[in-house]
Each structure stands twice: as structure tokens, then as C-alpha cells.
Amino acid sequence: MTQLLKHFIYSLFESIRDLAPIIGVIAFFQLLVLQQPIPDLAGLLTGTLLVVIGLTLFVHGLKLGLFPIGESIAHDFAHKGSLFWLLVFAFALGFGTTVAEPALIAVADEAAEVAATGGMIENSLESKESYANGLRMTVALSVGFAILIGVLRIIKGWPVQYLIMGGYSGVVIMTGFAPPEIIGIAYDSGGVTTSTITVPLVTALGVGLASSIRGRNPMTDGFGLIAFASLTPMIFVMGYGMVI
Amino acid sequence: MGVITDLLVTLLETVRDVLPIAIILFGFQLVILRKKIANLPQILMGFLLVLLGLAFFLEGLERALFPLGKLMAKQLTAPEFLGITENAGVISNNWAQYFWVYLFAFAIGFSTTIAEPSLIAVAIKANQVSGGAIGTWGLRISVAIGVAVGISLGSYRIVTGTPLHYYIIAGYILVIIQTIYCPKSIIALAYDSGGVTTSTVTVPLVAALGLGLSSNIPGRNPLLDGFGLIAFASLFPIMSVMGYAQLSEWVAHRAKRRQRDDRGE
């Protein structure tokens, strides 16, 4: 019991250390640069306490739950030997985790606003909503596709850099043809897709697969899934902007 | 009292976000793989902790850091603070005017990345897989430096109004050149670190900064120029992580050569 308590206190300190830079930056700018008092100090302190507790619990849960399940699923799929179902799983994981992602919903709504102001679509609530939904679907499809390709790469042992360079060329070529209004949104959509739960899960999946398949190195082959998931949305969103 | 109800609401929202993931995971496990999950109680406990942890984390950010951070981004980009007057075209070429904005961009990019939970996750995994060769802090600090440089350069782009794709394409070319010379084992991890950085903590604060800058600087349209900071924040860590690997390889190489020289004498 004391062991557990000691461990918990130790990880609490780790979380405090992780958050110290933000608190320092905010205090420095607020007090020294803007020279203003900190509003609602009590709220700030309770909030920071919540963040510290939350980060501690999350990192703990990561090691207990998300990492083991990601790896065990990868292991089981590798043993089952059914490539088809593994790829279906990869696609479903990418699509399912992205389509409901709150950050993506926010970006899609903003993008619809841009499109309406830029005259790409009608400036009505209905057409904006359908544009935002279409965009969300496009991004979710592209992430599903990315995880699928990434898993296929791990199994086949293709070097990651060739696929990424191919993707970059795709982005550059599409940039030349896509309407200028969509480019900023497209570039940003690559970054917002990967959420706090998806990242550990997908990483564990990749590393688990690479360590269960003979001849694959978990370091060189296991990582890279997230990279695909942040690259394909750019290409797909620019494509969406060209079609609409 | 208010804290507890807010926390419950956030918890429910987190459950809603995690539900599709749980359904996919357990559905495939039970229907396709038809295998019992090893250590099921432990895994469920882990999921519970992740849910609770995220709910506390998000609620705390919403209460403390986001309002203040967003307010500061607004104040730092306010026309009065920047000294923007009617004929602002002259001033906007003077980068010193925006010194505090760039410094804030750098500092906020660095500090939010250090606190980013998904980066902590990837760093733990990379440390495990590499057998300790990649230190969690080495990776996290180099990613954070990458994000910091990226966000500052992205702010500079908004201030000057140069097209986004020039920067991104130039960045790609640099990444490709680095890939050729970089130790092969780090490449996949470096590419990954671009995607993981921009998540729960970084995105809202960086978006506030972009919105503040693009709506206050004359001639910038927030709808067009406000985007793009996230793209910078996901491109630059790729370079900094590869740079970190190249640097540590070079240091190890030099140490080895010196050792050999010493022995030779």
C-alpha cells in the first residue's frame, strides 16, 4: 500500500514538472510583459490542480490499459494471419477515431465559414452544414486509409521515407491545383486529426505488429502510422476543395 | 459545487469520444479474433483511469490555462500593444515591433508541447522500444523546440502575409534532405512526432494566437490567414527530431574517434 502511495506521489511530481513550463510562461507574460494582475487566482489554482491530477491518472491508465490492448490486438492479428481483417480493423480504427474528434468538428465548421465567405458555397446554414459534414467525412476517410496503408507497410516492410516523400509530392502537386481558400485548412487538418487517445493506441498497434512479425524491427518499422495519418488528410481535403 | 458538475459533464463528453474507439477495439477482439482478452480487469482499470484522467485534464485546462492563455494572446496582438496605427504598412515590415508576439509564440509552443499527453505516450513507447537509447526527455525537448520554432515562424508568416505553401514546401525539401543523412532508425519516429504534437493543449492556444494576429494586423483576413499555424507546428518537429538524432550520432562518433586517438598515442 505504501509502495503504491509512493508511486502515486512520485508520478504527481512528474506531472507537476511537465506543467511547470506553461505556468512559468503565463506568469512571465502576464506579470512582466503585460503587467497585469492574474484574474481569478482561485479558479486558476483549482484548474491547475485538476490538470495535474488528470495528467497523472492518464499516464497511469496509458500503461495499464491502452498500451497493452493495442499490443495484444496487434499480436492476435499477426497470429490469426488474416490480412483482410487486419486491414479492415486498421481502416475502422482510423475512421472511427477521427469522425467524432472534437477538434476536427471545430475546424470543419470554421472551414465552412471560410468557404461561404469566399463564395465557394452558398452562404446558408444548410449548405454550410453539408460542407462541414462532407469535410469531416473526407478527413475521417483519409485517416482510415492512412492507417490501412501504414499497417500494410509494416507487414511488407516498405521503408517509410519513400511513402512519405510520395505523400509530400502529392501535397505539393495538389497545392498547385486546389483553390487558395482551402490550402490553409487542408494543411492544418493534418495536425488536428490525431487525438490523445488515438495516438497511444495506434503507436502500440504499430509497435506490436512490428514486434510480432519476423524480420521487422519495432523501431524502424513500428513507428510511422501517425505520420501517415497527418499526411493523407492534406491531400484528401485539397481534393475535396477541388471537387466542391 | 460548480466544479463537480462541470467535471461530470466533461467526463460524459470524454466517454462519448472514447466510446467509438472502445466499440471498435472490443468488437474486433470478440467477433473477429474471438479471443479472451488477457488481464481484462487491468485493461478495464486502465481505460477507466484514462477516461478520468482526460476529464480532469480537459476540465482543468478549460478552467485555468485556456482562458488566461487566450486572453494573453488577445492582449499581445491588440493594435494598441503592437502600436499599429492607420498607416501600418511601414510598421509591419519592422519585426522588432512584434518581438513579444514572437517570444510568446515560441514560449507557448514549447511549454504546451512539454505538457502534451500524446507526446508523453509516444516518448514512453520510443524509450521502451529503443531499449533506452532514446531518452524520453531528449525526444520531448527536441519536439518542443521544433514546435516553438514552427509557431514563431508561423506567426512571422501571418505578420508578413507571405503565402503558406512556400514555407511548407521549403520545409518538405529540408525534411527530405535530412532524411538522406539521418540515422535510419529514427526516421519513422521523427515523422510521427510531427503528428502527435498538435493535440489537446497546443491547438486551442495556438489557434487563439493565430486568430488574434490575423484579425488585428491590417490587410490580414482571419478566415484566410488564421489557418496554417498547426501546419507549422507539425512540420518543424520532424526536422528537430532528426536534427537531435544527427547531433547525438555526431557526438557519439566524435567521442569514439577521440578514444581511438588517445589509444593511438
Short mmCIF file of C-alpha atoms in Angstrom, two decimals:
data_model
loop_
_atom_site.label_atom_id
_atom_site.label_comp_id
_atom_site.label_asym_id
_atom_site.label_seq_id
_atom_site.Cartn_x
_atom_site.Cartn_y
_atom_site.Cartn_z
CA MET A 1 0.00 0.00 0.00
CA THR A 2 2.73 2.47 0.94
CA GLN A 3 4.53 1.38 -2.20
CA LEU A 4 1.51 2.32 -4.27
CA LEU A 5 1.14 5.65 -2.50
CA LYS A 6 4.82 6.42 -3.01
CA HIS A 7 4.49 5.62 -6.68
CA PHE A 8 1.43 7.86 -6.99
CA ILE A 9 3.15 10.78 -5.27
CA TYR A 10 6.16 10.32 -7.50
CA SER A 11 4.01 10.46 -10.64
CA LEU A 12 2.19 13.50 -9.29
CA PHE A 13 5.56 15.24 -9.08
CA GLU A 14 6.33 14.20 -12.63
CA SER A 15 3.08 15.80 -13.81
CA ILE A 16 3.85 18.99 -11.93
CA ARG A 17 7.22 19.11 -13.66
CA ASP A 18 5.52 18.62 -17.04
CA LEU A 19 3.20 21.53 -16.42
CA ALA A 20 5.69 23.90 -14.81
CA PRO A 21 6.80 25.46 -18.14
CA ILE A 22 3.26 26.56 -19.10
CA ILE A 23 2.66 28.09 -15.71
CA GLY A 24 6.01 29.85 -15.90
CA VAL A 25 5.31 31.23 -19.38
CA ILE A 26 1.87 32.51 -18.44
CA ALA A 27 3.11 34.09 -15.22
CA PHE A 28 6.03 35.75 -17.01
CA PHE A 29 3.93 37.28 -19.76
CA GLN A 30 1.03 38.28 -17.54
CA LEU A 31 3.06 39.86 -14.75
CA LEU A 32 6.14 41.19 -16.51
CA VAL A 33 5.23 41.86 -20.13
CA LEU A 34 1.56 42.82 -19.93
CA GLN A 35 1.95 43.94 -16.32
CA GLN A 36 -1.48 42.92 -15.25
CA PRO A 37 -2.67 41.03 -12.17
CA ILE A 38 -3.79 37.44 -12.59
CA PRO A 39 -7.59 37.36 -12.72
CA ASP A 40 -9.42 34.73 -10.68
CA LEU A 41 -6.45 33.23 -8.88
CA ALA A 42 -8.59 30.65 -7.04
CA GLY A 43 -10.03 29.33 -10.30
CA LEU A 44 -6.55 29.17 -11.77
CA LEU A 45 -5.27 27.14 -8.85
CA THR A 46 -8.16 24.62 -8.82
CA GLY A 47 -7.85 24.29 -12.59
CA THR A 48 -4.13 23.61 -12.38
CA LEU A 49 -4.72 21.05 -9.64
CA LEU A 50 -7.25 19.28 -11.87
CA VAL A 51 -4.79 19.28 -14.78
CA VAL A 52 -2.06 17.77 -12.60
CA ILE A 53 -4.33 15.01 -11.26
CA GLY A 54 -5.69 14.36 -14.75
CA LEU A 55 -2.27 14.02 -16.35
CA THR A 56 -1.14 11.63 -13.60
CA LEU A 57 -4.20 9.38 -14.00
CA PHE A 58 -3.94 9.47 -17.79
CA VAL A 59 -0.30 8.39 -17.92
CA HIS A 60 -1.08 5.61 -15.45
CA GLY A 61 -4.07 4.41 -17.45
CA LEU A 62 -1.96 4.50 -20.60
CA LYS A 63 0.46 1.94 -19.20
CA LEU A 64 -2.29 -0.22 -17.68
CA GLY A 65 -4.87 -0.15 -20.47
CA LEU A 66 -4.17 1.49 -23.83
CA PHE A 67 -0.67 0.17 -24.49
CA PRO A 68 -1.41 -3.46 -23.51
CA ILE A 69 -4.64 -3.69 -25.51
CA GLY A 70 -3.09 -2.11 -28.60
CA GLU A 71 -0.22 -4.54 -28.47
CA SER A 72 -2.29 -7.62 -27.69
CA ILE A 73 -4.65 -6.91 -30.58
CA ALA A 74 -1.69 -6.48 -32.91
CA HIS A 75 -0.26 -9.73 -31.64
CA ASP A 76 -3.53 -11.62 -32.07
CA PHE A 77 -3.99 -10.34 -35.61
CA ALA A 78 -0.45 -11.32 -36.52
CA HIS A 79 -1.14 -14.82 -35.22
CA LYS A 80 -4.50 -15.16 -36.90
CA GLY A 81 -2.81 -14.36 -40.18
CA SER A 82 -5.83 -12.79 -41.85
CA LEU A 83 -4.58 -9.76 -43.72
CA PHE A 84 -8.07 -8.84 -44.83
CA TRP A 85 -9.46 -8.46 -41.31
CA LEU A 86 -6.37 -6.69 -40.10
CA LEU A 87 -6.77 -4.09 -42.84
CA VAL A 88 -10.50 -3.74 -42.08
CA PHE A 89 -9.57 -3.19 -38.44
CA ALA A 90 -6.93 -0.62 -39.37
CA PHE A 91 -9.39 1.31 -41.51
CA ALA A 92 -12.14 1.16 -38.88
CA LEU A 93 -9.77 2.37 -36.17
CA GLY A 94 -8.62 5.34 -38.26
CA PHE A 95 -12.09 6.26 -39.47
CA GLY A 96 -13.88 5.67 -36.16
CA THR A 97 -11.49 7.64 -34.01
CA THR A 98 -11.42 10.61 -36.36
CA VAL A 99 -15.03 11.11 -37.34
CA ALA A 100 -16.11 12.08 -33.81
CA GLU A 101 -12.96 14.04 -32.95
CA PRO A 102 -14.00 17.38 -31.38
CA ALA A 103 -11.01 19.29 -32.76
CA LEU A 104 -11.93 18.18 -36.27
CA ILE A 105 -15.57 19.22 -35.82
CA ALA A 106 -14.40 22.69 -34.79
CA VAL A 107 -12.05 23.02 -37.77
CA ALA A 108 -14.70 21.77 -40.20
CA ASP A 109 -17.20 24.37 -39.00
CA GLU A 110 -14.62 27.11 -39.38
CA ALA A 111 -13.74 25.87 -42.83
CA ALA A 112 -17.40 26.01 -43.88
CA GLU A 113 -17.41 29.64 -42.74
CA VAL A 114 -14.37 30.35 -44.92
CA ALA A 115 -15.89 28.63 -47.91
CA ALA A 116 -19.13 30.58 -47.54
CA THR A 117 -17.32 33.92 -47.26
CA GLY A 118 -15.10 33.05 -50.18
CA GLY A 119 -18.17 32.35 -52.30
CA MET A 120 -17.29 28.70 -52.85
CA ILE A 121 -20.63 27.61 -51.44
CA GLU A 122 -23.94 29.30 -50.76
CA ASN A 123 -23.97 31.36 -47.59
CA SER A 124 -26.81 29.49 -45.92
CA LEU A 125 -26.90 27.39 -42.79
CA GLU A 126 -27.86 24.31 -44.71
CA SER A 127 -25.11 24.39 -47.29
CA LYS A 128 -22.51 25.26 -44.65
CA GLU A 129 -23.57 22.29 -42.59
CA SER A 130 -23.39 19.90 -45.50
CA TYR A 131 -19.98 21.31 -46.44
CA ALA A 132 -18.68 20.81 -42.89
CA ASN A 133 -20.05 17.27 -42.76
CA GLY A 134 -18.52 16.43 -46.10
CA LEU A 135 -15.19 17.75 -44.92
CA ARG A 136 -15.34 15.69 -41.74
CA MET A 137 -16.14 12.55 -43.69
CA THR A 138 -13.29 13.29 -46.10
CA VAL A 139 -10.79 13.65 -43.28
CA ALA A 140 -12.06 10.54 -41.47
CA LEU A 141 -11.86 8.51 -44.70
CA SER A 142 -8.34 9.77 -45.31
CA VAL A 143 -7.21 8.78 -41.80
CA GLY A 144 -8.77 5.33 -42.18
CA PHE A 145 -6.94 4.98 -45.48
CA ALA A 146 -3.71 6.21 -43.87
CA ILE A 147 -3.76 3.64 -41.06
CA LEU A 148 -4.58 0.94 -43.61
CA ILE A 149 -1.60 1.86 -45.80
CA GLY A 150 0.60 2.24 -42.72
CA VAL A 151 -0.28 -1.24 -41.46
CA LEU A 152 0.32 -2.69 -44.91
CA ARG A 153 3.72 -1.00 -44.93
CA ILE A 154 4.66 -2.60 -41.59
CA ILE A 155 3.68 -6.03 -42.88
CA LYS A 156 5.50 -5.64 -46.18
CA GLY A 157 8.46 -3.85 -44.62
CA TRP A 158 8.46 -0.93 -47.06
CA PRO A 159 10.78 1.91 -45.98
CA VAL A 160 8.73 4.74 -44.53
CA GLN A 161 10.59 7.57 -46.24
CA TYR A 162 9.58 6.59 -49.80
CA LEU A 163 5.89 6.61 -48.92
CA ILE A 164 6.20 9.90 -47.05
CA MET A 165 8.07 11.50 -49.94
CA GLY A 166 5.40 10.25 -52.29
CA GLY A 167 2.83 11.85 -50.00
CA TYR A 168 4.75 15.12 -49.93
CA SER A 169 4.83 15.21 -53.72
CA GLY A 170 1.08 14.61 -53.64
CA VAL A 171 0.62 17.57 -51.31
CA VAL A 172 2.82 19.83 -53.46
CA ILE A 173 1.06 18.88 -56.68
CA MET A 174 -2.39 19.30 -55.15
CA THR A 175 -1.39 22.71 -53.78
CA GLY A 176 -0.89 23.86 -57.35
CA PHE A 177 -4.45 22.99 -58.31
CA ALA A 178 -6.51 23.50 -55.15
CA PRO A 179 -8.44 26.73 -54.60
CA PRO A 180 -6.35 29.06 -52.39
CA GLU A 181 -9.07 29.27 -49.72
CA ILE A 182 -8.77 25.60 -48.88
CA ILE A 183 -4.97 25.35 -48.65
CA GLY A 184 -4.59 26.64 -45.08
CA ILE A 185 -7.42 24.44 -43.84
CA ALA A 186 -6.02 21.42 -45.64
CA TYR A 187 -2.55 21.88 -44.16
CA ASP A 188 -4.00 22.30 -40.68
CA SER A 189 -6.34 19.32 -40.94
CA GLY A 190 -3.31 17.05 -40.97
CA GLY A 191 -2.41 18.17 -37.49
CA VAL A 192 -5.78 18.06 -35.77
CA THR A 193 -6.75 14.51 -36.60
CA THR A 194 -4.66 12.65 -34.08
CA SER A 195 -6.22 12.78 -30.65
CA THR A 196 -4.85 11.97 -27.24
CA ILE A 197 -6.40 8.51 -27.19
CA THR A 198 -5.73 7.60 -30.81
CA VAL A 199 -2.01 8.33 -30.65
CA PRO A 200 -1.05 5.85 -27.88
CA LEU A 201 -3.36 3.21 -29.30
CA VAL A 202 -2.10 3.49 -32.86
CA THR A 203 1.51 3.62 -31.69
CA ALA A 204 1.04 0.48 -29.61
CA LEU A 205 -0.63 -1.21 -32.60
CA GLY A 206 2.27 -0.39 -34.91
CA VAL A 207 4.96 -1.40 -32.45
CA GLY A 208 3.03 -4.56 -31.54
CA LEU A 209 2.69 -5.57 -35.19
CA ALA A 210 6.34 -4.90 -35.96
CA SER A 211 7.45 -6.96 -32.99
CA SER A 212 5.16 -9.91 -33.80
CA ILE A 213 6.18 -10.21 -37.44
CA ARG A 214 9.51 -11.84 -38.03
CA GLY A 215 12.08 -9.68 -39.76
CA ARG A 216 10.52 -6.39 -38.69
CA ASN A 217 12.23 -4.02 -36.32
CA PRO A 218 9.82 -2.27 -33.91
CA MET A 219 11.96 0.88 -34.01
CA THR A 220 12.28 1.36 -37.78
CA ASP A 221 9.02 -0.33 -38.80
CA GLY A 222 6.75 0.10 -35.78
CA PHE A 223 6.50 3.88 -35.84
CA GLY A 224 5.16 5.86 -38.78
CA LEU A 225 1.41 5.27 -38.57
CA ILE A 226 0.75 8.72 -37.10
CA ALA A 227 2.86 10.26 -39.84
CA PHE A 228 0.57 8.81 -42.50
CA ALA A 229 -2.49 9.91 -40.56
CA SER A 230 -1.28 13.50 -40.62
CA LEU A 231 -0.28 13.44 -44.28
CA THR A 232 -3.27 11.98 -46.14
CA PRO A 233 -5.86 14.46 -44.80
CA MET A 234 -3.97 17.30 -46.53
CA ILE A 235 -4.23 15.57 -49.89
CA PHE A 236 -7.84 14.47 -49.43
CA VAL A 237 -9.04 17.87 -48.17
CA MET A 238 -7.47 19.68 -51.12
CA GLY A 239 -9.17 17.13 -53.35
CA TYR A 240 -12.45 17.88 -51.59
CA GLY A 241 -11.91 21.60 -52.21
CA MET A 242 -11.37 20.97 -55.91
CA VAL A 243 -14.45 18.79 -56.32
CA ILE A 244 -16.88 21.07 -54.44
CA MET B 1 -20.29 22.50 -6.39
CA GLY B 2 -19.81 24.01 -9.83
CA VAL B 3 -16.52 22.20 -10.23
CA ILE B 4 -18.11 18.81 -9.69
CA THR B 5 -20.99 19.27 -12.15
CA ASP B 6 -18.61 20.67 -14.78
CA LEU B 7 -16.32 17.75 -14.20
CA LEU B 8 -19.19 15.31 -14.67
CA VAL B 9 -20.19 16.96 -17.94
CA THR B 10 -16.61 16.76 -19.21
CA LEU B 11 -16.43 13.14 -18.11
CA LEU B 12 -19.59 12.32 -20.10
CA GLU B 13 -18.17 14.07 -23.15
CA THR B 14 -14.94 12.12 -22.83
CA VAL B 15 -16.90 8.88 -22.55
CA ARG B 16 -18.75 9.83 -25.73
CA ASP B 17 -15.44 10.45 -27.54
CA VAL B 18 -13.89 7.21 -26.33
CA LEU B 19 -16.94 5.03 -26.95
CA PRO B 20 -16.42 4.50 -30.70
CA ILE B 21 -12.80 3.51 -30.06
CA ALA B 22 -13.82 1.06 -27.33
CA ILE B 23 -16.51 -0.44 -29.55
CA ILE B 24 -14.05 -0.98 -32.41
CA LEU B 25 -11.41 -2.49 -30.14
CA PHE B 26 -13.65 -4.83 -28.17
CA GLY B 27 -15.86 -5.61 -31.17
CA PHE B 28 -12.94 -6.84 -33.26
CA GLN B 29 -11.50 -8.66 -30.29
CA LEU B 30 -14.71 -10.57 -29.61
CA VAL B 31 -16.19 -11.04 -33.10
CA ILE B 32 -13.20 -11.40 -35.41
CA LEU B 33 -10.35 -12.54 -33.21
CA ARG B 34 -12.65 -14.47 -30.83
CA LYS B 35 -10.03 -14.45 -28.15
CA LYS B 36 -10.30 -13.67 -24.50
CA ILE B 37 -8.52 -10.50 -23.56
CA ALA B 38 -5.64 -11.22 -21.25
CA ASN B 39 -5.71 -9.27 -17.98
CA LEU B 40 -9.15 -7.90 -18.71
CA PRO B 41 -9.63 -6.31 -15.25
CA GLN B 42 -6.32 -4.50 -15.54
CA ILE B 43 -7.15 -3.20 -19.01
CA LEU B 44 -10.58 -2.01 -17.95
CA MET B 45 -8.98 -0.29 -14.98
CA GLY B 46 -6.55 1.38 -17.39
CA PHE B 47 -9.41 2.59 -19.58
CA LEU B 48 -11.20 3.96 -16.52
CA LEU B 49 -8.06 5.84 -15.45
CA VAL B 50 -7.59 7.24 -18.96
CA LEU B 51 -11.20 8.45 -19.01
CA LEU B 52 -11.00 10.02 -15.57
CA GLY B 53 -7.58 11.47 -16.29
CA LEU B 54 -8.66 13.08 -19.57
CA ALA B 55 -11.81 14.50 -17.96
CA PHE B 56 -9.80 16.10 -15.13
CA PHE B 57 -7.15 17.29 -17.57
CA LEU B 58 -9.57 18.91 -20.03
CA GLU B 59 -11.72 20.45 -17.31
CA GLY B 60 -8.63 21.88 -15.61
CA LEU B 61 -7.36 23.35 -18.89
CA GLU B 62 -10.77 24.85 -19.59
CA ARG B 63 -10.86 26.43 -16.11
CA ALA B 64 -7.33 27.68 -15.75
CA LEU B 65 -4.97 27.74 -18.67
CA PHE B 66 -7.15 28.28 -21.71
CA PRO B 67 -8.99 31.44 -20.58
CA LEU B 68 -5.80 33.09 -19.43
CA GLY B 69 -3.73 31.93 -22.40
CA LYS B 70 -6.34 33.09 -24.88
CA LEU B 71 -6.72 36.42 -23.11
CA MET B 72 -2.97 36.92 -23.26
CA ALA B 73 -2.83 36.06 -26.95
CA LYS B 74 -5.54 38.68 -27.49
CA GLN B 75 -3.77 41.32 -25.43
CA LEU B 76 -0.40 40.73 -27.03
CA THR B 77 -1.87 41.05 -30.51
CA ALA B 78 -4.08 44.05 -29.69
CA PRO B 79 -3.39 47.01 -32.01
CA GLU B 80 -2.54 49.27 -29.06
CA PHE B 81 0.06 46.84 -27.77
CA LEU B 82 1.60 46.38 -31.19
CA GLY B 83 1.49 50.10 -31.89
CA ILE B 84 -0.42 49.70 -35.12
CA THR B 85 -1.70 53.00 -36.47
CA GLU B 86 -3.51 53.98 -39.65
CA ASN B 87 -0.51 53.73 -41.96
CA ALA B 88 0.57 50.39 -40.63
CA GLY B 89 2.21 49.17 -43.81
CA VAL B 90 5.51 50.66 -42.71
CA ILE B 91 5.42 49.14 -39.26
CA SER B 92 4.51 45.64 -40.32
CA ASN B 93 7.88 45.31 -42.00
CA ASN B 94 9.61 46.08 -38.75
CA TRP B 95 9.93 42.78 -36.95
CA ALA B 96 11.11 44.34 -33.67
CA GLN B 97 7.60 45.72 -33.22
CA TYR B 98 6.40 42.18 -32.83
CA PHE B 99 9.19 40.95 -30.59
CA TRP B 100 6.87 39.98 -27.72
CA VAL B 101 4.48 38.21 -30.05
CA TYR B 102 7.26 36.04 -31.45
CA LEU B 103 8.64 35.37 -27.99
CA PHE B 104 5.18 34.43 -26.76
CA ALA B 105 4.68 32.15 -29.76
CA PHE B 106 7.98 30.44 -29.04
CA ALA B 107 7.35 30.08 -25.30
CA ILE B 108 3.77 28.88 -25.60
CA GLY B 109 4.72 26.40 -28.34
CA PHE B 110 7.50 24.96 -26.21
CA SER B 111 5.63 24.77 -22.92
CA THR B 112 2.36 23.34 -24.25
CA THR B 113 4.27 20.65 -26.12
CA ILE B 114 6.07 19.55 -22.96
CA ALA B 115 2.66 19.06 -21.32
CA GLU B 116 1.07 17.28 -24.31
CA PRO B 117 -0.15 13.84 -23.14
CA SER B 118 0.10 12.14 -26.53
CA LEU B 119 3.75 13.15 -26.85
CA ILE B 120 4.40 11.71 -23.37
CA ALA B 121 2.83 8.46 -24.62
CA VAL B 122 4.99 8.28 -27.74
CA ALA B 123 8.12 9.16 -25.77
CA ILE B 124 7.45 6.36 -23.28
CA LYS B 125 6.95 3.89 -26.11
CA ALA B 126 10.04 5.06 -28.02
CA ASN B 127 12.15 4.75 -24.91
CA GLN B 128 10.85 1.22 -24.36
CA VAL B 129 11.33 0.09 -27.94
CA SER B 130 14.80 1.58 -28.35
CA GLY B 131 15.93 -0.09 -25.15
CA GLY B 132 16.58 3.27 -23.53
CA ALA B 133 18.71 4.65 -26.38
CA ILE B 134 16.14 7.39 -26.99
CA GLY B 135 15.61 9.30 -23.80
CA THR B 136 12.07 10.45 -23.07
CA TRP B 137 13.30 13.94 -22.27
CA GLY B 138 15.64 14.18 -25.24
CA LEU B 139 12.74 13.42 -27.56
CA ARG B 140 10.24 15.64 -25.79
CA ILE B 141 12.57 18.63 -25.64
CA SER B 142 13.58 18.36 -29.27
CA VAL B 143 9.94 18.10 -30.34
CA ALA B 144 9.09 21.09 -28.15
CA ILE B 145 11.88 23.16 -29.71
CA GLY B 146 10.57 22.20 -33.13
CA VAL B 147 7.05 23.31 -32.27
CA ALA B 148 8.34 26.53 -30.71
CA VAL B 149 10.33 27.47 -33.81
CA GLY B 150 7.42 26.43 -36.03
CA ILE B 151 4.86 28.59 -34.22
CA SER B 152 7.16 31.62 -34.15
CA LEU B 153 7.87 31.30 -37.86
CA GLY B 154 4.16 30.76 -38.48
CA SER B 155 3.38 34.00 -36.61
CA TYR B 156 6.01 35.77 -38.69
CA ARG B 157 4.26 34.47 -41.79
CA ILE B 158 0.92 35.86 -40.62
CA VAL B 159 2.55 39.22 -39.86
CA THR B 160 4.25 39.48 -43.24
CA GLY B 161 1.44 37.83 -45.16
CA THR B 162 3.61 35.57 -47.32
CA PRO B 163 1.88 32.52 -48.83
CA LEU B 164 1.77 29.47 -46.56
CA HIS B 165 2.71 26.91 -49.17
CA TYR B 166 6.15 28.45 -49.85
CA TYR B 167 7.15 27.71 -46.27
CA ILE B 168 5.63 24.26 -46.21
CA ILE B 169 7.21 23.20 -49.50
CA ALA B 170 10.62 24.56 -48.42
CA GLY B 171 10.17 22.64 -45.16
CA TYR B 172 9.44 19.44 -47.08
CA ILE B 173 12.60 19.84 -49.11
CA LEU B 174 14.63 20.26 -45.92
CA VAL B 175 12.98 17.18 -44.39
CA ILE B 176 13.85 15.12 -47.47
CA ILE B 177 17.49 16.25 -47.38
CA GLN B 178 17.72 15.44 -43.67
CA THR B 179 16.14 12.04 -44.25
CA ILE B 180 19.03 11.10 -46.53
CA TYR B 181 21.68 11.85 -43.93
CA CYS B 182 19.86 10.88 -40.76
CA PRO B 183 20.29 7.55 -38.88
CA LYS B 184 17.73 5.17 -40.38
CA SER B 185 16.27 4.02 -37.07
CA ILE B 186 14.93 7.45 -36.13
CA ILE B 187 13.17 8.32 -39.42
CA ALA B 188 9.76 6.80 -38.66
CA LEU B 189 9.71 8.22 -35.14
CA ALA B 190 10.67 11.66 -36.42
CA TYR B 191 7.84 11.65 -38.97
CA ASP B 192 5.45 10.55 -36.24
CA SER B 193 6.46 13.31 -33.89
CA GLY B 194 5.07 15.83 -36.36
CA GLY B 195 1.56 14.50 -35.91
CA VAL B 196 1.49 13.94 -32.18
CA THR B 197 2.47 17.40 -31.08
CA THR B 198 -0.67 19.19 -32.03
CA SER B 199 -3.33 17.97 -29.73
CA THR B 200 -5.34 18.86 -26.65
CA VAL B 201 -3.13 21.53 -25.10
CA THR B 202 -1.45 23.14 -28.06
CA VAL B 203 -4.25 23.59 -30.58
CA PRO B 204 -6.64 25.90 -28.66
CA LEU B 205 -3.87 28.29 -27.53
CA VAL B 206 -2.16 28.38 -30.88
CA ALA B 207 -5.48 28.92 -32.65
CA ALA B 208 -6.18 31.90 -30.37
CA LEU B 209 -2.81 33.38 -31.25
CA GLY B 210 -3.38 32.93 -34.97
CA LEU B 211 -6.85 34.42 -34.77
CA GLY B 212 -5.61 37.40 -32.71
CA LEU B 213 -2.77 38.16 -35.11
CA SER B 214 -4.75 37.78 -38.30
CA SER B 215 -7.70 39.85 -37.12
CA ASN B 216 -5.63 42.77 -35.79
CA ILE B 217 -2.94 43.20 -38.40
CA PRO B 218 -4.27 45.36 -41.20
CA GLY B 219 -4.63 43.59 -44.52
CA ARG B 220 -4.87 40.12 -42.99
CA ASN B 221 -8.07 38.14 -43.19
CA PRO B 222 -8.62 35.90 -40.15
CA LEU B 223 -10.51 33.41 -42.25
CA LEU B 224 -7.67 33.02 -44.71
CA ASP B 225 -4.52 33.85 -42.76
CA GLY B 226 -5.54 32.48 -39.37
CA PHE B 227 -5.00 28.93 -40.54
CA GLY B 228 -1.60 27.42 -41.01
CA LEU B 229 -0.02 27.63 -37.56
CA ILE B 230 -0.88 23.99 -36.83
CA ALA B 231 0.78 23.00 -40.10
CA PHE B 232 3.98 24.75 -38.99
CA ALA B 233 3.75 23.06 -35.59
CA SER B 234 3.55 19.65 -37.23
CA LEU B 235 6.33 20.20 -39.76
CA PHE B 236 9.15 21.58 -37.64
CA PRO B 237 9.34 18.79 -35.03
CA ILE B 238 10.21 16.38 -37.85
CA MET B 239 13.31 18.45 -38.54
CA SER B 240 14.24 18.97 -34.91
CA VAL B 241 13.92 15.27 -34.03
CA MET B 242 16.08 14.26 -36.99
CA GLY B 243 18.48 17.03 -36.02
CA TYR B 244 18.61 15.67 -32.49
CA ALA B 245 19.41 12.19 -33.81
CA GLN B 246 22.09 13.54 -36.13
CA LEU B 247 23.62 15.57 -33.34
CA SER B 248 23.73 12.68 -30.88
CA GLU B 249 25.23 10.43 -33.55
CA TRP B 250 27.86 13.02 -34.30
CA VAL B 251 28.71 13.43 -30.61
CA ALA B 252 28.99 9.65 -30.15
CA HIS B 253 31.13 9.43 -33.27
CA ARG B 254 33.49 12.14 -32.11
CA ALA B 255 33.82 10.58 -28.66
CA LYS B 256 34.72 7.27 -30.26
CA ARG B 257 37.29 8.86 -32.54
CA ARG B 258 38.88 10.72 -29.67
CA GLN B 259 39.08 7.48 -27.74
CA ARG B 260 40.81 5.88 -30.68
CA ASP B 261 43.22 8.80 -30.99
CA ASP B 262 44.03 8.57 -27.31
CA ARG B 263 44.79 4.91 -27.64
CA GLY B 264 46.89 5.56 -30.74
CA GLU B 265 49.25 7.89 -28.90
#
